[in-house]
Coordinates of N, CA and C in Angstrom, one line a residue:
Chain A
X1 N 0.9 -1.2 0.0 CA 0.0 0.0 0.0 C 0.9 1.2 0.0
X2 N 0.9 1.8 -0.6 CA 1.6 3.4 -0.6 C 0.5 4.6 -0.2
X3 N 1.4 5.5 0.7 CA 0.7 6.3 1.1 C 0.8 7.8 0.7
X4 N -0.1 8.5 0.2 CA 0.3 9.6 -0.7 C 0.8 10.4 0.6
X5 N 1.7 11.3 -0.7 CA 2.6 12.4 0.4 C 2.5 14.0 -0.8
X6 N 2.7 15.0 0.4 CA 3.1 16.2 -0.5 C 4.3 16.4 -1.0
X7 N 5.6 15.5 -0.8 CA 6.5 15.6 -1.9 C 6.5 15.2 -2.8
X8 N 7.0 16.0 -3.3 CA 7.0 16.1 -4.8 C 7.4 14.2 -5.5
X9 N 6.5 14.2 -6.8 CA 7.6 12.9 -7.2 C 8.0 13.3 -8.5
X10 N 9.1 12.8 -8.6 CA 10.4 13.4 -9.6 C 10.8 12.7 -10.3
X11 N 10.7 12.7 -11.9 CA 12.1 12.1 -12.6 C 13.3 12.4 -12.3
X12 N 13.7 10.6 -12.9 CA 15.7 10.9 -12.4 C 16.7 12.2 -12.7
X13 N 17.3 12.5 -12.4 CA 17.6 14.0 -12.4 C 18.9 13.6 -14.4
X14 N 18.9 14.9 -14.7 CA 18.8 16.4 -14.7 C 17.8 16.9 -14.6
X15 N 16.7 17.8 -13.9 CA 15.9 18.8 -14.4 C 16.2 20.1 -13.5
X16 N 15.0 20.9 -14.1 CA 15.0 22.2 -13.3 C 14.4 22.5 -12.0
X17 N 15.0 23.6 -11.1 CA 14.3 23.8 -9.9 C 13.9 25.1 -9.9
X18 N 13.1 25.7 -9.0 CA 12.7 27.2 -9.2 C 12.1 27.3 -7.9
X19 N 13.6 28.0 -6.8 CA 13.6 27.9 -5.6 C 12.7 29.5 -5.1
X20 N 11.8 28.9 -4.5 CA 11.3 31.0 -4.4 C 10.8 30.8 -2.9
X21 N 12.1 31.8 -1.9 CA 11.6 32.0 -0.8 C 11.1 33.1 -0.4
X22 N 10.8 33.5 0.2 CA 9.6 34.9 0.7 C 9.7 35.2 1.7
X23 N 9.0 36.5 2.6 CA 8.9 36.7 3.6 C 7.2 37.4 3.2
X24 N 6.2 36.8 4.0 CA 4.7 37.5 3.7 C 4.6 38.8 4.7
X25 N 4.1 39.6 4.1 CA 3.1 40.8 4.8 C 2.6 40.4 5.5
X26 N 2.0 41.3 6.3 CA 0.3 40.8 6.6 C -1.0 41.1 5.9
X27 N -0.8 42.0 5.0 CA -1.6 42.1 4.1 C -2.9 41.0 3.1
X28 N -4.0 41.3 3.1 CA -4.6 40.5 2.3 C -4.7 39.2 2.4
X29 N -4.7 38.0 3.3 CA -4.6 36.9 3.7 C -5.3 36.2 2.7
X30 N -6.8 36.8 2.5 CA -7.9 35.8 1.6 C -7.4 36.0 0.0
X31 N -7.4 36.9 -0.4 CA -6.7 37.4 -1.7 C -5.3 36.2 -1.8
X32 N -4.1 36.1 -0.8 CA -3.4 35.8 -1.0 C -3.2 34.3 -1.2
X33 N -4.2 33.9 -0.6 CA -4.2 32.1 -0.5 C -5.1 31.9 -1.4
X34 N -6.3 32.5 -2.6 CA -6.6 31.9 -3.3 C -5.9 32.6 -4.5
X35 N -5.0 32.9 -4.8 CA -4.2 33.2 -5.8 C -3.2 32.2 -5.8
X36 N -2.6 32.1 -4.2 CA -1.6 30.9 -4.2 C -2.0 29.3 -4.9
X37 N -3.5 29.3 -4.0 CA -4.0 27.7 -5.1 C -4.0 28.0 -6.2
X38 N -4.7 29.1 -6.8 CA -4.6 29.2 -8.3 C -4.0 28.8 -9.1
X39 N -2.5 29.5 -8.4 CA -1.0 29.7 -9.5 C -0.7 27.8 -9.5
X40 N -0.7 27.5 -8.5 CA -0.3 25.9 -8.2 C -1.2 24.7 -9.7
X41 N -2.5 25.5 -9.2 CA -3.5 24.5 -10.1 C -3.0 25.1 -11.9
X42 N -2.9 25.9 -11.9 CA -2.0 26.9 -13.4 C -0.7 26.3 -13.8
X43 N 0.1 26.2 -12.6 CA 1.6 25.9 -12.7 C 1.5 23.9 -13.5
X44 N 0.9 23.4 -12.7 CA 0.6 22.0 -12.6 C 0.1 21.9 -14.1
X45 N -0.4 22.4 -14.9 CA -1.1 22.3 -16.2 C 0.2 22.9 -17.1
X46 N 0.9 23.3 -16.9 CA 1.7 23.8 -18.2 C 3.0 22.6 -18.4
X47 N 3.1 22.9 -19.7 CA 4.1 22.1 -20.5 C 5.6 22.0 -19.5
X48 N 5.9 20.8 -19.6 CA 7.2 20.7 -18.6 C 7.8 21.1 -17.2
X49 N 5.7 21.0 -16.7 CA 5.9 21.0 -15.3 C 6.0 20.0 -14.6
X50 N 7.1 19.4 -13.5 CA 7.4 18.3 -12.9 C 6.7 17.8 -11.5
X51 N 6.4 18.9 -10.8 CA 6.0 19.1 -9.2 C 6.1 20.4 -8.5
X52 N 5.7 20.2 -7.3 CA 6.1 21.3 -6.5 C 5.9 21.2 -5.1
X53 N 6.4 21.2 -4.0 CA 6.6 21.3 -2.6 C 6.0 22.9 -2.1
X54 N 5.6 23.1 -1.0 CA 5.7 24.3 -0.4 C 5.5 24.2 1.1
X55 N 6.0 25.4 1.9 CA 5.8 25.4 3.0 C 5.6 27.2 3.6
X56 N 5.0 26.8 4.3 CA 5.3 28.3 5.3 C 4.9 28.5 6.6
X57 N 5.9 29.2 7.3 CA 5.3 28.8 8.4 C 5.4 30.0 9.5
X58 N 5.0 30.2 10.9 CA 4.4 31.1 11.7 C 5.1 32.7 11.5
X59 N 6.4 32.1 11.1 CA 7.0 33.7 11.1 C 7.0 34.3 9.8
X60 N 6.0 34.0 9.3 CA 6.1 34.2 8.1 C 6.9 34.1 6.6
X61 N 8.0 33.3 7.1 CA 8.9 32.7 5.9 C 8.4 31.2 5.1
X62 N 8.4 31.7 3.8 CA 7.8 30.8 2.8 C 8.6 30.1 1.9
X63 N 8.7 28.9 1.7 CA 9.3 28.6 0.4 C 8.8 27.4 -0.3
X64 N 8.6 27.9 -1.2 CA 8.2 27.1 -2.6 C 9.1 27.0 -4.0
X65 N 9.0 25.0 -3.9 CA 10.1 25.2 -4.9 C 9.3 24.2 -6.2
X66 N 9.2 24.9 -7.2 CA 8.6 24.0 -8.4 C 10.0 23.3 -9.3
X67 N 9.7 22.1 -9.9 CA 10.2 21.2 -10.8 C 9.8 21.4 -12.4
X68 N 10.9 21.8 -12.8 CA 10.5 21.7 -14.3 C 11.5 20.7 -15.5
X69 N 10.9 20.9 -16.0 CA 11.5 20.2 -17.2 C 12.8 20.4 -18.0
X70 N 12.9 22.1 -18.3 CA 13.5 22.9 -19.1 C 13.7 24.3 -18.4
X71 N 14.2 24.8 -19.1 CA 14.5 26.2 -19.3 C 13.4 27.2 -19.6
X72 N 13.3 26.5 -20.9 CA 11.9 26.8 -21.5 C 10.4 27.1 -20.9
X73 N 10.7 25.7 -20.6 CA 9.0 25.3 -19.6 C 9.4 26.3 -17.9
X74 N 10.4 27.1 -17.6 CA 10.3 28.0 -16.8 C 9.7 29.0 -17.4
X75 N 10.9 29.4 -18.4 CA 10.3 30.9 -19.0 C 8.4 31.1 -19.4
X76 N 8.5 30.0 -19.8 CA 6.8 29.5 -20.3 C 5.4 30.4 -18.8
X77 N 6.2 29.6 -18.3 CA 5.9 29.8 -16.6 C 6.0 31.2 -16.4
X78 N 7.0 31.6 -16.5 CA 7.5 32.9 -15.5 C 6.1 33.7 -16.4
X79 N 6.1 33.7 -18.0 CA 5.9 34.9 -18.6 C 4.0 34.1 -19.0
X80 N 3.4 33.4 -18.3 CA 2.1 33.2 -18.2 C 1.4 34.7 -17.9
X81 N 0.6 35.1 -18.8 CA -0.2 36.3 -18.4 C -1.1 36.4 -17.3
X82 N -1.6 35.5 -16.3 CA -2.2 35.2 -15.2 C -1.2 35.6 -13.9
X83 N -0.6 34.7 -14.1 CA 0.7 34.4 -13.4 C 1.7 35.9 -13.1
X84 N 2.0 36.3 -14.0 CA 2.6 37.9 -14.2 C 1.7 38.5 -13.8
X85 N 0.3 38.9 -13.5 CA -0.5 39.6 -12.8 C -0.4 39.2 -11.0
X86 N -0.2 37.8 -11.0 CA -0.1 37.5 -9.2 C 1.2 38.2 -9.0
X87 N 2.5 37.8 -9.6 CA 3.7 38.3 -9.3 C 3.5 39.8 -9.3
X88 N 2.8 40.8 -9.5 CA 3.1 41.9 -9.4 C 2.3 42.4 -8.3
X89 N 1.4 41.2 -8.1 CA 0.5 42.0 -6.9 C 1.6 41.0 -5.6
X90 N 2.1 40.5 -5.5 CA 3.6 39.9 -5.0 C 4.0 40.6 -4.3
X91 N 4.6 41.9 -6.0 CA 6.0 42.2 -5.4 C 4.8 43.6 -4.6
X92 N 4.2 43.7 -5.2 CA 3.3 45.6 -4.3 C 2.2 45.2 -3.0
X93 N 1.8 44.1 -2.6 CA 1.5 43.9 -1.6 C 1.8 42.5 -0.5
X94 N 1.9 41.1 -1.1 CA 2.1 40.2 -0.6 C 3.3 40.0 0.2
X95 N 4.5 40.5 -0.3 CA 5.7 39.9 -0.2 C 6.8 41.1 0.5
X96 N 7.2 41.1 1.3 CA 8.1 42.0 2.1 C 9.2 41.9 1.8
X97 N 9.3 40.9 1.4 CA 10.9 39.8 0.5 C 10.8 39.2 -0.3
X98 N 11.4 38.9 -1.0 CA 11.5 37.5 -1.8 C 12.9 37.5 -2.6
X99 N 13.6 36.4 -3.1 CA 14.6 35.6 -3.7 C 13.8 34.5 -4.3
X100 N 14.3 34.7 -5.9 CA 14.2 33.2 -6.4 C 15.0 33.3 -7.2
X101 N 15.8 31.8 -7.3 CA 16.5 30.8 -8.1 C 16.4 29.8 -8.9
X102 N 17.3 30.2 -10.0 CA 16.7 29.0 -10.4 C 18.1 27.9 -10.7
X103 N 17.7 26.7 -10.3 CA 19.0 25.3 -10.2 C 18.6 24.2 -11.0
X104 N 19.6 23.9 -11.7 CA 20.2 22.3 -12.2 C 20.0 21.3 -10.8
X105 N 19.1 20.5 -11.2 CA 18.8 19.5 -9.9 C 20.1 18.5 -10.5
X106 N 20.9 17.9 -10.0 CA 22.1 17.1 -10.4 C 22.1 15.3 -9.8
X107 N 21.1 15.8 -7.8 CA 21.0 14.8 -7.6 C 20.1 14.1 -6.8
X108 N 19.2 13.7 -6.8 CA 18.4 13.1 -5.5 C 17.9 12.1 -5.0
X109 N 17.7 11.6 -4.0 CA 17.5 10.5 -3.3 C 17.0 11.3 -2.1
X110 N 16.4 9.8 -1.5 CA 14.9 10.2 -0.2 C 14.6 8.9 0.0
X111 N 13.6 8.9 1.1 CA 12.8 7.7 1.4 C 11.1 8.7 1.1
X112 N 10.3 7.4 1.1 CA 9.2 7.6 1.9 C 8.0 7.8 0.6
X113 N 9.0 8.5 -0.9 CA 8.0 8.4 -1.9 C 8.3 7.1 -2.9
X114 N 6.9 7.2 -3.5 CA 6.8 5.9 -4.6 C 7.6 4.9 -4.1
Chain B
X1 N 18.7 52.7 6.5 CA 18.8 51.7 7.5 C 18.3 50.2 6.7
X2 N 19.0 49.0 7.1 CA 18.7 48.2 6.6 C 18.0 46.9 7.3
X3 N 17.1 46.1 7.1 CA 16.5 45.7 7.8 C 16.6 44.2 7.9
X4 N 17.1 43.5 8.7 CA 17.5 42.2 9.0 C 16.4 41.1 7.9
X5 N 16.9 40.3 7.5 CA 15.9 39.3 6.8 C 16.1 37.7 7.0
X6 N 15.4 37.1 6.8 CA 15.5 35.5 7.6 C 15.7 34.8 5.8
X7 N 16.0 35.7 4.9 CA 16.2 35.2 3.3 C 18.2 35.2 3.5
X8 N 18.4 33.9 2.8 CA 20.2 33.9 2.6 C 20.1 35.0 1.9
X9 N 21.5 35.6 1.8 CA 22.3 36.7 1.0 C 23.2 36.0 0.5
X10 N 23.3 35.2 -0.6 CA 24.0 34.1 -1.0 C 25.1 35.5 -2.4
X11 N 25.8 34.6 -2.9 CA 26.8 35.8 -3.4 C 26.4 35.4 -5.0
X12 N 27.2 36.1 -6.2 CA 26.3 36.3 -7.7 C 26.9 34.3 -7.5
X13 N 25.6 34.0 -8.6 CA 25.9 32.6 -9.0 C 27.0 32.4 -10.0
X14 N 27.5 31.1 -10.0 CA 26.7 29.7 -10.2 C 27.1 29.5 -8.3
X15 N 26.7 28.8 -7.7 CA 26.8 28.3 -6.3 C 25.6 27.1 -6.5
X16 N 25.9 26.1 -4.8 CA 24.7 24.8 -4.9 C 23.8 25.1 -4.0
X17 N 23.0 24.4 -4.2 CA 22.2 24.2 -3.3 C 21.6 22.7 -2.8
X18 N 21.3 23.0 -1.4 CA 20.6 21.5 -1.1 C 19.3 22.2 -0.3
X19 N 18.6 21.4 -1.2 CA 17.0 21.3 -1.4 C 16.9 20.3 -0.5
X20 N 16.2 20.1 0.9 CA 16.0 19.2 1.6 C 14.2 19.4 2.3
X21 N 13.6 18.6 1.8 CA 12.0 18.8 1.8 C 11.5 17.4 2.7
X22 N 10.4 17.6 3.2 CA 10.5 16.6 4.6 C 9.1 16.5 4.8
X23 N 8.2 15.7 5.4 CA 7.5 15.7 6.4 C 7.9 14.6 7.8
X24 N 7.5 15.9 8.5 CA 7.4 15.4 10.0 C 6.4 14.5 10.6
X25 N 7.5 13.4 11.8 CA 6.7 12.8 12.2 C 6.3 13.5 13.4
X26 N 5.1 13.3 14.1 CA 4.4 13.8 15.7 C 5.7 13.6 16.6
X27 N 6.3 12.4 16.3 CA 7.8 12.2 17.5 C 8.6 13.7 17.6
X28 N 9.0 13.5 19.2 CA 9.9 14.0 19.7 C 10.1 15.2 19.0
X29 N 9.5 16.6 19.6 CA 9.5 17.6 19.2 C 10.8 18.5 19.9
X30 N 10.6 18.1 21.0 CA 12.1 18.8 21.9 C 12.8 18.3 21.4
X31 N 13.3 17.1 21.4 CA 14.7 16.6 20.5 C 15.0 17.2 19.1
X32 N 14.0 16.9 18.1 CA 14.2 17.5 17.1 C 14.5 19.1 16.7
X33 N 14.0 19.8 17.9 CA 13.7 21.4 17.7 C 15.7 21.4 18.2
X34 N 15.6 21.0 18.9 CA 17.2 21.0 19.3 C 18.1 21.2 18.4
X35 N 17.7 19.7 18.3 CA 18.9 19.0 17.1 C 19.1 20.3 15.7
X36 N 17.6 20.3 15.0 CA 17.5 21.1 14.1 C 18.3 22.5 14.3
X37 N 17.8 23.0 15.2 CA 18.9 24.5 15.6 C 20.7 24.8 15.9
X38 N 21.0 23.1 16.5 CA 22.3 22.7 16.5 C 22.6 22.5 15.2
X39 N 22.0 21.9 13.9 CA 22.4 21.7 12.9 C 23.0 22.8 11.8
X40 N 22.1 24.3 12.2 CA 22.1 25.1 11.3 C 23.4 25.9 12.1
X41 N 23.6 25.6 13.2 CA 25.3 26.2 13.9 C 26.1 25.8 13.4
X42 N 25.8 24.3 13.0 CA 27.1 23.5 12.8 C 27.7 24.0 11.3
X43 N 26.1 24.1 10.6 CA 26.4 24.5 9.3 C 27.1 25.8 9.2
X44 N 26.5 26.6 9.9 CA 27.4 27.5 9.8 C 28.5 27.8 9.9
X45 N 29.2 27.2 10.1 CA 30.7 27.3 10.4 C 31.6 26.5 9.7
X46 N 31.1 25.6 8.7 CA 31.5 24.9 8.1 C 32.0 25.7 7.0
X47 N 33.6 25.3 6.3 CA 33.8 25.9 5.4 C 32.7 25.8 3.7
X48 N 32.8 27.0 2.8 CA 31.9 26.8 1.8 C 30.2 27.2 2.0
X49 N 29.9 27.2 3.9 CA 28.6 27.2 3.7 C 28.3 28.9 3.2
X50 N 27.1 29.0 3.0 CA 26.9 30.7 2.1 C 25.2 31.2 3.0
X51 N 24.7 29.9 3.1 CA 23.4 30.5 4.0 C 22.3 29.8 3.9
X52 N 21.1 29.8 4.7 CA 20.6 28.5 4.7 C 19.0 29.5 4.8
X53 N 17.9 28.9 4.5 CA 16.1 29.0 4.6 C 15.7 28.3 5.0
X54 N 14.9 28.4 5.7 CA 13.6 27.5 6.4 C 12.7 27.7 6.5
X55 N 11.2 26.7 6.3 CA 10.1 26.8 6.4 C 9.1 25.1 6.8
X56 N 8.5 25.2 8.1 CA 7.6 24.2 8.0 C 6.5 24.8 8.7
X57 N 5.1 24.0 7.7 CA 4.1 24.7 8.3 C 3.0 23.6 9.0
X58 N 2.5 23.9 9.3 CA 1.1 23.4 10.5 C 0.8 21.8 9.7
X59 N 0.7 21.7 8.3 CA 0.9 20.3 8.1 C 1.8 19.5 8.3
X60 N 2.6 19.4 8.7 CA 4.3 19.3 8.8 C 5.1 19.1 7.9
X61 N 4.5 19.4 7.0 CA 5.5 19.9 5.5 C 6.7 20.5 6.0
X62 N 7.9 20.3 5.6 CA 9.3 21.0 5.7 C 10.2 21.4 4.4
X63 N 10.5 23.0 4.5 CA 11.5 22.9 3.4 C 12.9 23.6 4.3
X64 N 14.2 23.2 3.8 CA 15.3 23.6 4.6 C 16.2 23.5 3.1
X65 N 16.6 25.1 2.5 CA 17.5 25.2 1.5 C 18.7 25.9 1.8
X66 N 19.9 25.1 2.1 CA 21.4 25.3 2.2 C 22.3 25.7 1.0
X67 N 23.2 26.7 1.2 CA 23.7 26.7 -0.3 C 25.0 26.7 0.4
X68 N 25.7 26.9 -0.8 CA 27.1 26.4 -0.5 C 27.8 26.6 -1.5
X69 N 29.4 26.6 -1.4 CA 30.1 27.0 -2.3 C 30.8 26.1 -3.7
X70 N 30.2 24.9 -3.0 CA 30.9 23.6 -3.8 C 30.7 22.9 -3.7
X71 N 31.0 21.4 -4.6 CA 29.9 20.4 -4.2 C 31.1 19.6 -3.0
X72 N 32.8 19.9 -2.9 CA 33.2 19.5 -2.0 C 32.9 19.9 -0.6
X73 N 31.9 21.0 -0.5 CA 31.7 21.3 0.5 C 30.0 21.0 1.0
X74 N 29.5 20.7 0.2 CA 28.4 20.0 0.5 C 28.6 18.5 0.9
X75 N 29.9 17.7 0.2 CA 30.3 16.5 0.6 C 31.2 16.4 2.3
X76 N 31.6 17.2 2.4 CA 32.0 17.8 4.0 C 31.1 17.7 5.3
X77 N 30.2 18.8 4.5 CA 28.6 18.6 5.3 C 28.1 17.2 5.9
X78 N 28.0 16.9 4.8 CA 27.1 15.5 4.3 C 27.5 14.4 5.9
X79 N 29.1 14.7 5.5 CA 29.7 13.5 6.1 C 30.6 13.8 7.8
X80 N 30.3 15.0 8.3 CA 30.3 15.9 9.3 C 29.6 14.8 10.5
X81 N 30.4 13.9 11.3 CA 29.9 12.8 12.6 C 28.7 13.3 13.2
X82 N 28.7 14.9 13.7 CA 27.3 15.1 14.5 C 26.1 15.3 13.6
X83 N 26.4 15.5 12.1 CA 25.8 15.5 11.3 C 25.4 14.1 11.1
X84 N 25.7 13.3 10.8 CA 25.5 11.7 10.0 C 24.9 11.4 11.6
X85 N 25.0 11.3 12.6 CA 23.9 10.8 13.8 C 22.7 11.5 14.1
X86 N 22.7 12.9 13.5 CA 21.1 13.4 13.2 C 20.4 12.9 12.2
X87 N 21.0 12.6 11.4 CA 20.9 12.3 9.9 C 19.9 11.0 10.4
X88 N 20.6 10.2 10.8 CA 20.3 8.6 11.5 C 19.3 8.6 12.4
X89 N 18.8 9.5 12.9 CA 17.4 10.3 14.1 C 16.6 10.3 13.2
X90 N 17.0 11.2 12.1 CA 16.0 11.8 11.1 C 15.2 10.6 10.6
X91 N 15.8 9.8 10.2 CA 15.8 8.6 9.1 C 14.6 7.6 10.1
X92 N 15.3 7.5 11.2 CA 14.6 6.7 12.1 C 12.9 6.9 13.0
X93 N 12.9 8.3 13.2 CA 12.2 9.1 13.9 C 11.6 9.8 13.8
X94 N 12.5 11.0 13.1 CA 11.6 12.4 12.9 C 10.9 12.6 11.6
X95 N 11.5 11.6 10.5 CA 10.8 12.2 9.2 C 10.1 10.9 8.3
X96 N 8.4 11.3 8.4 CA 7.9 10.3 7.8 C 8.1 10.0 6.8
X97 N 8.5 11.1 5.8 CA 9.4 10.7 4.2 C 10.5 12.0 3.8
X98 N 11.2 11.8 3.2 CA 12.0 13.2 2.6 C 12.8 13.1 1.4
X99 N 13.1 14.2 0.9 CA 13.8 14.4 -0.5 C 15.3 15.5 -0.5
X100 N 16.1 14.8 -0.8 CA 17.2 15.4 -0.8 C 17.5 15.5 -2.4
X101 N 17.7 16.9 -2.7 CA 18.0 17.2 -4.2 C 19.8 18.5 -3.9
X102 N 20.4 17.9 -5.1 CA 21.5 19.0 -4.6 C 21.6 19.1 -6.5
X103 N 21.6 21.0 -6.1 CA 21.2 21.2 -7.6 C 22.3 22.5 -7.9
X104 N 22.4 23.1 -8.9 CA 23.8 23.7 -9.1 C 23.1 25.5 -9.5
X105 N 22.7 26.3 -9.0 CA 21.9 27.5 -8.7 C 22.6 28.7 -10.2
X106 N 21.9 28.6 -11.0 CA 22.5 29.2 -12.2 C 21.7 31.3 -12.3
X107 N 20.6 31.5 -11.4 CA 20.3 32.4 -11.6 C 19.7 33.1 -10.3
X108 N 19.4 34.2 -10.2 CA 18.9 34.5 -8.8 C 18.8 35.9 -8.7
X109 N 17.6 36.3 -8.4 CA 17.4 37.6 -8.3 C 16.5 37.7 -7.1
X110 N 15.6 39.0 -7.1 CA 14.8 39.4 -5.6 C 14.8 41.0 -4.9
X111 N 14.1 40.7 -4.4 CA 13.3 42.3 -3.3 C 14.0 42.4 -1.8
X112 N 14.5 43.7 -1.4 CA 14.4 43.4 -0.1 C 15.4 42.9 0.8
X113 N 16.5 42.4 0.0 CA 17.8 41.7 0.7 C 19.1 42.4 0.8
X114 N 19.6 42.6 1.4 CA 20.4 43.1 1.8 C 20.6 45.1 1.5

């Protein structure tokens, strides 16, 4: 029996990562959590998307890291017209901070999925 | 004036990262809150490390992203004794499943840091 989990499952590596950590406002809590599912249920539909993890927690630091495929299938991503509307309401009210990265996944191993 | 942030100030890329994503078991929350906080001391001091993120939230989802200067210094880490017997807690006790990805950080931008 396997028990589903929220990590991510991954093909064997090379792929892409798209590390984005945050710090939240306090601003807009309702606004900001149904934009968050949105982007996820948006992200998850596009071409040479792999997965995605997230977490956040009391102090307000966030991080979400999506799996892609390509290069491409980021840029694809980044420049979604939906998506470029949340990121700007991001940077002008949600987000106090943020950094994102993007990385060559080279290696991984775990227990516990698949 | 500039204002303290709980985001790494990691230096221009290429640099690694380790992507370490987790869920928590209910066990041993003292132990692990410990352990966990000793870990990020230890890291710190270690040559190559550059700065570390954290986030777990109320599901016990975990993300903890370490960067670093090299992958010889991420194999230093790795293999660090007080390290490898947390490691062995972890495995045993604290984490109902997890994913360890080490990926090579080719881009990085952001708001707010430094």
């Amino acid at each position: 029996m396997s028990t589903p989990t929220p990590l991510a499952v991954t093909p064997k590596p090379p792929y892409y990562a798209v590390i984005f950590t945050s710090v939240r406002t306090p601003a807009d809590g309702v606004g900001y959590g149904v934009t968050s599912d949105r982007m996820v249920e948006l992200a998850s539909g596009m071409l040479g998307f792999l997965g995605v993890e997230s977490a956040r927690g009391d102090d307000r630091v966030g991080i979400t890291v999506s799996y892609w495929a390509s290069l491409d299938a980021i840029r694809g991503w980044r420049e979604h017209a939906e998506h470029r509307l949340a990121q700007q309401h991001g940077r002008e009210k949600w987000y106090a901070c943020y950094r994102l990265r993007i990385a060559l996944v080279e290696v991984e191993y775990g227990t516990g999925t698949v």
